[in-house]
């Protein structure tokens, strides 16, 4: 799987939008961009995924650059509960199985 | 719908012992994956089982093994425990390649 690069940590104020960047310059044409997050003392949870078009769900939005070499996870109004480590992961549907390759992720701190 | 459950939640063993961890996936999920999480190495993929067959394997020594039963429940076993095996072991289940559901993990401490 292609590699992703994320900042080690970011800080945000509560109720403000948060933009979490991810660089994936070696992404292949079939790689989907997945985001998971891990809240303290919990297992990771799925946030969102996309291929080319921007995606929205109840948790977040995913903005994908036109050349697909970068993407941004957007939390529209951060809450204290959003403090977590956010992982950007690339997966090809042609890879057999469900293996996820986690990088270091971005630790998001939310200030009240 | 009940989530992924893992037992036990905490475990303390000594070097040289073996340990078995259990994972019950979400009902209907046939894929179960295992991950090891340590402060130094982060989250690393161990193996995945699908319909009782190992489908993928990560880069771990043969001391780490697993199996899946006909009801999709899975176990992983670590033999001859080493201090470096102390970690959070996470199990994830899925019915598709889109989203995986993780359990709370088993915290293993090797003394």
GROMACS .gro file of N, CA and C in nm, chain A residues 34 36 38 41-49 87 91-93 95-104, chain B residues 9 31 33 35 37 43-45 48 55-58 88 90 94 96-105:
model
  156
   34UNK      N    1  -0.911   0.618   0.321
   34UNK     CA    2  -0.993   0.589   0.439
   34UNK      C    3  -0.942   0.669   0.557
   36UNK      N    4  -0.976   0.670   0.983
   36UNK     CA    5  -1.021   0.611   1.108
   36UNK      C    6  -0.973   0.703   1.220
   38UNK      N    7  -0.905   0.703   1.665
   38UNK     CA    8  -0.898   0.622   1.786
   38UNK      C    9  -0.911   0.715   1.907
   41UNK      N   10  -0.832   0.509   2.499
   41UNK     CA   11  -0.874   0.382   2.559
   41UNK      C   12  -0.980   0.308   2.479
   42UNK      N   13  -0.986   0.331   2.350
   42UNK     CA   14  -1.080   0.259   2.265
   42UNK      C   15  -1.009   0.207   2.141
   43UNK      N   16  -1.075   0.114   2.071
   43UNK     CA   17  -1.024   0.071   1.942
   43UNK      C   18  -1.056   0.176   1.837
   44UNK      N   19  -0.987   0.172   1.723
   44UNK     CA   20  -1.016   0.267   1.616
   44UNK      C   21  -1.160   0.255   1.568
   45UNK      N   22  -1.212   0.365   1.514
   45UNK     CA   23  -1.345   0.362   1.453
   45UNK      C   24  -1.339   0.429   1.316
   46UNK      N   25  -1.415   0.374   1.224
   46UNK     CA   26  -1.422   0.426   1.089
   46UNK      C   27  -1.484   0.565   1.090
   47UNK      N   28  -1.427   0.654   1.009
   47UNK     CA   29  -1.482   0.789   0.999
   47UNK      C   30  -1.545   0.811   0.862
   48UNK      N   31  -1.466   0.790   0.757
   48UNK     CA   32  -1.514   0.822   0.623
   48UNK      C   33  -1.417   0.766   0.521
   49UNK      N   34  -1.459   0.750   0.396
   49UNK     CA   35  -1.365   0.712   0.291
   49UNK      C   36  -1.413   0.769   0.158
   87UNK      N   37  -0.624   0.865   1.172
   87UNK     CA   38  -0.538   0.792   1.079
   87UNK      C   39  -0.592   0.803   0.937
   91UNK      N   40  -0.626   0.222   0.070
   91UNK     CA   41  -0.657   0.081   0.045
   91UNK      C   42  -0.704   0.062  -0.098
   92UNK      N   43  -0.653  -0.039  -0.162
   92UNK     CA   44  -0.700  -0.073  -0.295
   92UNK      C   45  -0.803  -0.184  -0.284
   93UNK      N   46  -0.914  -0.173  -0.355
   93UNK     CA   47  -1.014  -0.280  -0.350
   93UNK      C   48  -0.964  -0.408  -0.416
   95UNK      N   49  -0.678  -0.539  -0.339
   95UNK     CA   50  -0.603  -0.616  -0.239
   95UNK      C   51  -0.698  -0.713  -0.172
   96UNK      N   52  -0.659  -0.838  -0.169
   96UNK     CA   53  -0.745  -0.937  -0.104
   96UNK      C   54  -0.751  -0.908   0.045
   97UNK      N   55  -0.868  -0.915   0.098
   97UNK     CA   56  -0.880  -0.901   0.242
   97UNK      C   57  -0.898  -0.759   0.290
   98UNK      N   58  -0.895  -0.745   0.420
   98UNK     CA   59  -0.928  -0.620   0.486
   98UNK      C   60  -0.811  -0.560   0.563
   99UNK      N   61  -0.689  -0.595   0.531
   99UNK     CA   62  -0.575  -0.544   0.604
   99UNK      C   63  -0.568  -0.393   0.593
  100UNK      N   64  -0.550  -0.328   0.707
  100UNK     CA   65  -0.529  -0.183   0.710
  100UNK      C   66  -0.386  -0.157   0.755
  101UNK      N   67  -0.317  -0.067   0.683
  101UNK     CA   68  -0.181  -0.030   0.721
  101UNK      C   69  -0.186   0.108   0.785
  102UNK      N   70  -0.172   0.110   0.917
  102UNK     CA   71  -0.179   0.235   0.992
  102UNK      C   72  -0.043   0.303   0.996
  103UNK      N   73  -0.042   0.434   0.978
  103UNK     CA   74   0.078   0.513   1.002
  103UNK      C   75   0.072   0.568   1.144
  104UNK      N   76   0.143   0.677   1.166
  104UNK     CA   77   0.148   0.736   1.299
  104UNK      C   78   0.025   0.817   1.336
  121UNK      N   79  -1.030  -0.851   2.892
  121UNK     CA   80  -0.991  -0.713   2.864
  121UNK      C   81  -0.849  -0.685   2.913
  143UNK      N   82  -1.537  -1.168   0.834
  143UNK     CA   83  -1.395  -1.135   0.837
  143UNK      C   84  -1.357  -1.086   0.976
  145UNK      N   85  -1.002  -0.955   1.179
  145UNK     CA   86  -0.861  -0.918   1.171
  145UNK      C   87  -0.808  -0.890   1.311
  147UNK      N   88  -0.485  -0.695   1.531
  147UNK     CA   89  -0.379  -0.594   1.528
  147UNK      C   90  -0.312  -0.587   1.665
  149UNK      N   91  -0.101  -0.316   1.905
  149UNK     CA   92  -0.069  -0.175   1.920
  149UNK      C   93   0.027  -0.154   2.035
  155UNK      N   94   0.010   0.077   1.547
  155UNK     CA   95  -0.086  -0.029   1.513
  155UNK      C   96  -0.029  -0.113   1.400
  156UNK      N   97  -0.013  -0.243   1.425
  156UNK     CA   98   0.042  -0.331   1.323
  156UNK      C   99  -0.051  -0.449   1.300
  157UNK      N  100  -0.070  -0.481   1.175
  157UNK     CA  101  -0.158  -0.590   1.135
  157UNK      C  102  -0.093  -0.725   1.166
  160UNK      N  103  -0.560  -1.191   0.929
  160UNK     CA  104  -0.702  -1.181   0.902
  160UNK      C  105  -0.757  -1.319   0.870
  167UNK      N  106  -0.656  -1.527   0.556
  167UNK     CA  107  -0.654  -1.463   0.425
  167UNK      C  108  -0.532  -1.373   0.409
  168UNK      N  109  -0.485  -1.316   0.518
  168UNK     CA  110  -0.368  -1.228   0.514
  168UNK      C  111  -0.288  -1.248   0.640
  169UNK      N  112  -0.159  -1.225   0.631
  169UNK     CA  113  -0.074  -1.238   0.748
  169UNK      C  114   0.026  -1.124   0.748
  170UNK      N  115   0.045  -1.064   0.864
  170UNK     CA  116   0.144  -0.959   0.878
  170UNK      C  117   0.281  -1.017   0.907
  200UNK      N  118  -0.150  -0.374   2.338
  200UNK     CA  119  -0.295  -0.380   2.325
  200UNK      C  120  -0.325  -0.460   2.199
  202UNK      N  121  -0.594  -0.574   1.935
  202UNK     CA  122  -0.724  -0.531   1.886
  202UNK      C  123  -0.776  -0.628   1.781
  206UNK      N  124  -1.564  -0.727   0.993
  206UNK     CA  125  -1.628  -0.654   0.884
  206UNK      C  126  -1.705  -0.751   0.796
  208UNK      N  127  -1.762  -0.619   0.472
  208UNK     CA  128  -1.722  -0.569   0.340
  208UNK      C  129  -1.581  -0.513   0.352
  209UNK      N  130  -1.531  -0.459   0.244
  209UNK     CA  131  -1.398  -0.399   0.248
  209UNK      C  132  -1.403  -0.252   0.280
  210UNK      N  133  -1.523  -0.200   0.307
  210UNK     CA  134  -1.537  -0.057   0.329
  210UNK      C  135  -1.505  -0.015   0.471
  211UNK      N  136  -1.560  -0.084   0.566
  211UNK     CA  137  -1.553  -0.037   0.705
  211UNK      C  138  -1.524  -0.154   0.797
  212UNK      N  139  -1.431  -0.133   0.887
  212UNK     CA  140  -1.403  -0.234   0.988
  212UNK      C  141  -1.447  -0.182   1.123
  213UNK      N  142  -1.495  -0.273   1.205
  213UNK     CA  143  -1.543  -0.239   1.338
  213UNK      C  144  -1.448  -0.301   1.439
  214UNK      N  145  -1.389  -0.216   1.520
  214UNK     CA  146  -1.290  -0.263   1.616
  214UNK      C  147  -1.351  -0.286   1.754
  215UNK      N  148  -1.296  -0.384   1.823
  215UNK     CA  149  -1.332  -0.406   1.961
  215UNK      C  150  -1.250  -0.317   2.052
  216UNK      N  151  -1.274  -0.327   2.182
  216UNK     CA  152  -1.202  -0.241   2.277
  216UNK      C  153  -1.059  -0.286   2.304
  217UNK      N  154  -1.026  -0.409   2.264
  217UNK     CA  155  -0.890  -0.458   2.282
  217UNK      C  156  -0.869  -0.537   2.409
   0.00000   0.00000   0.00000
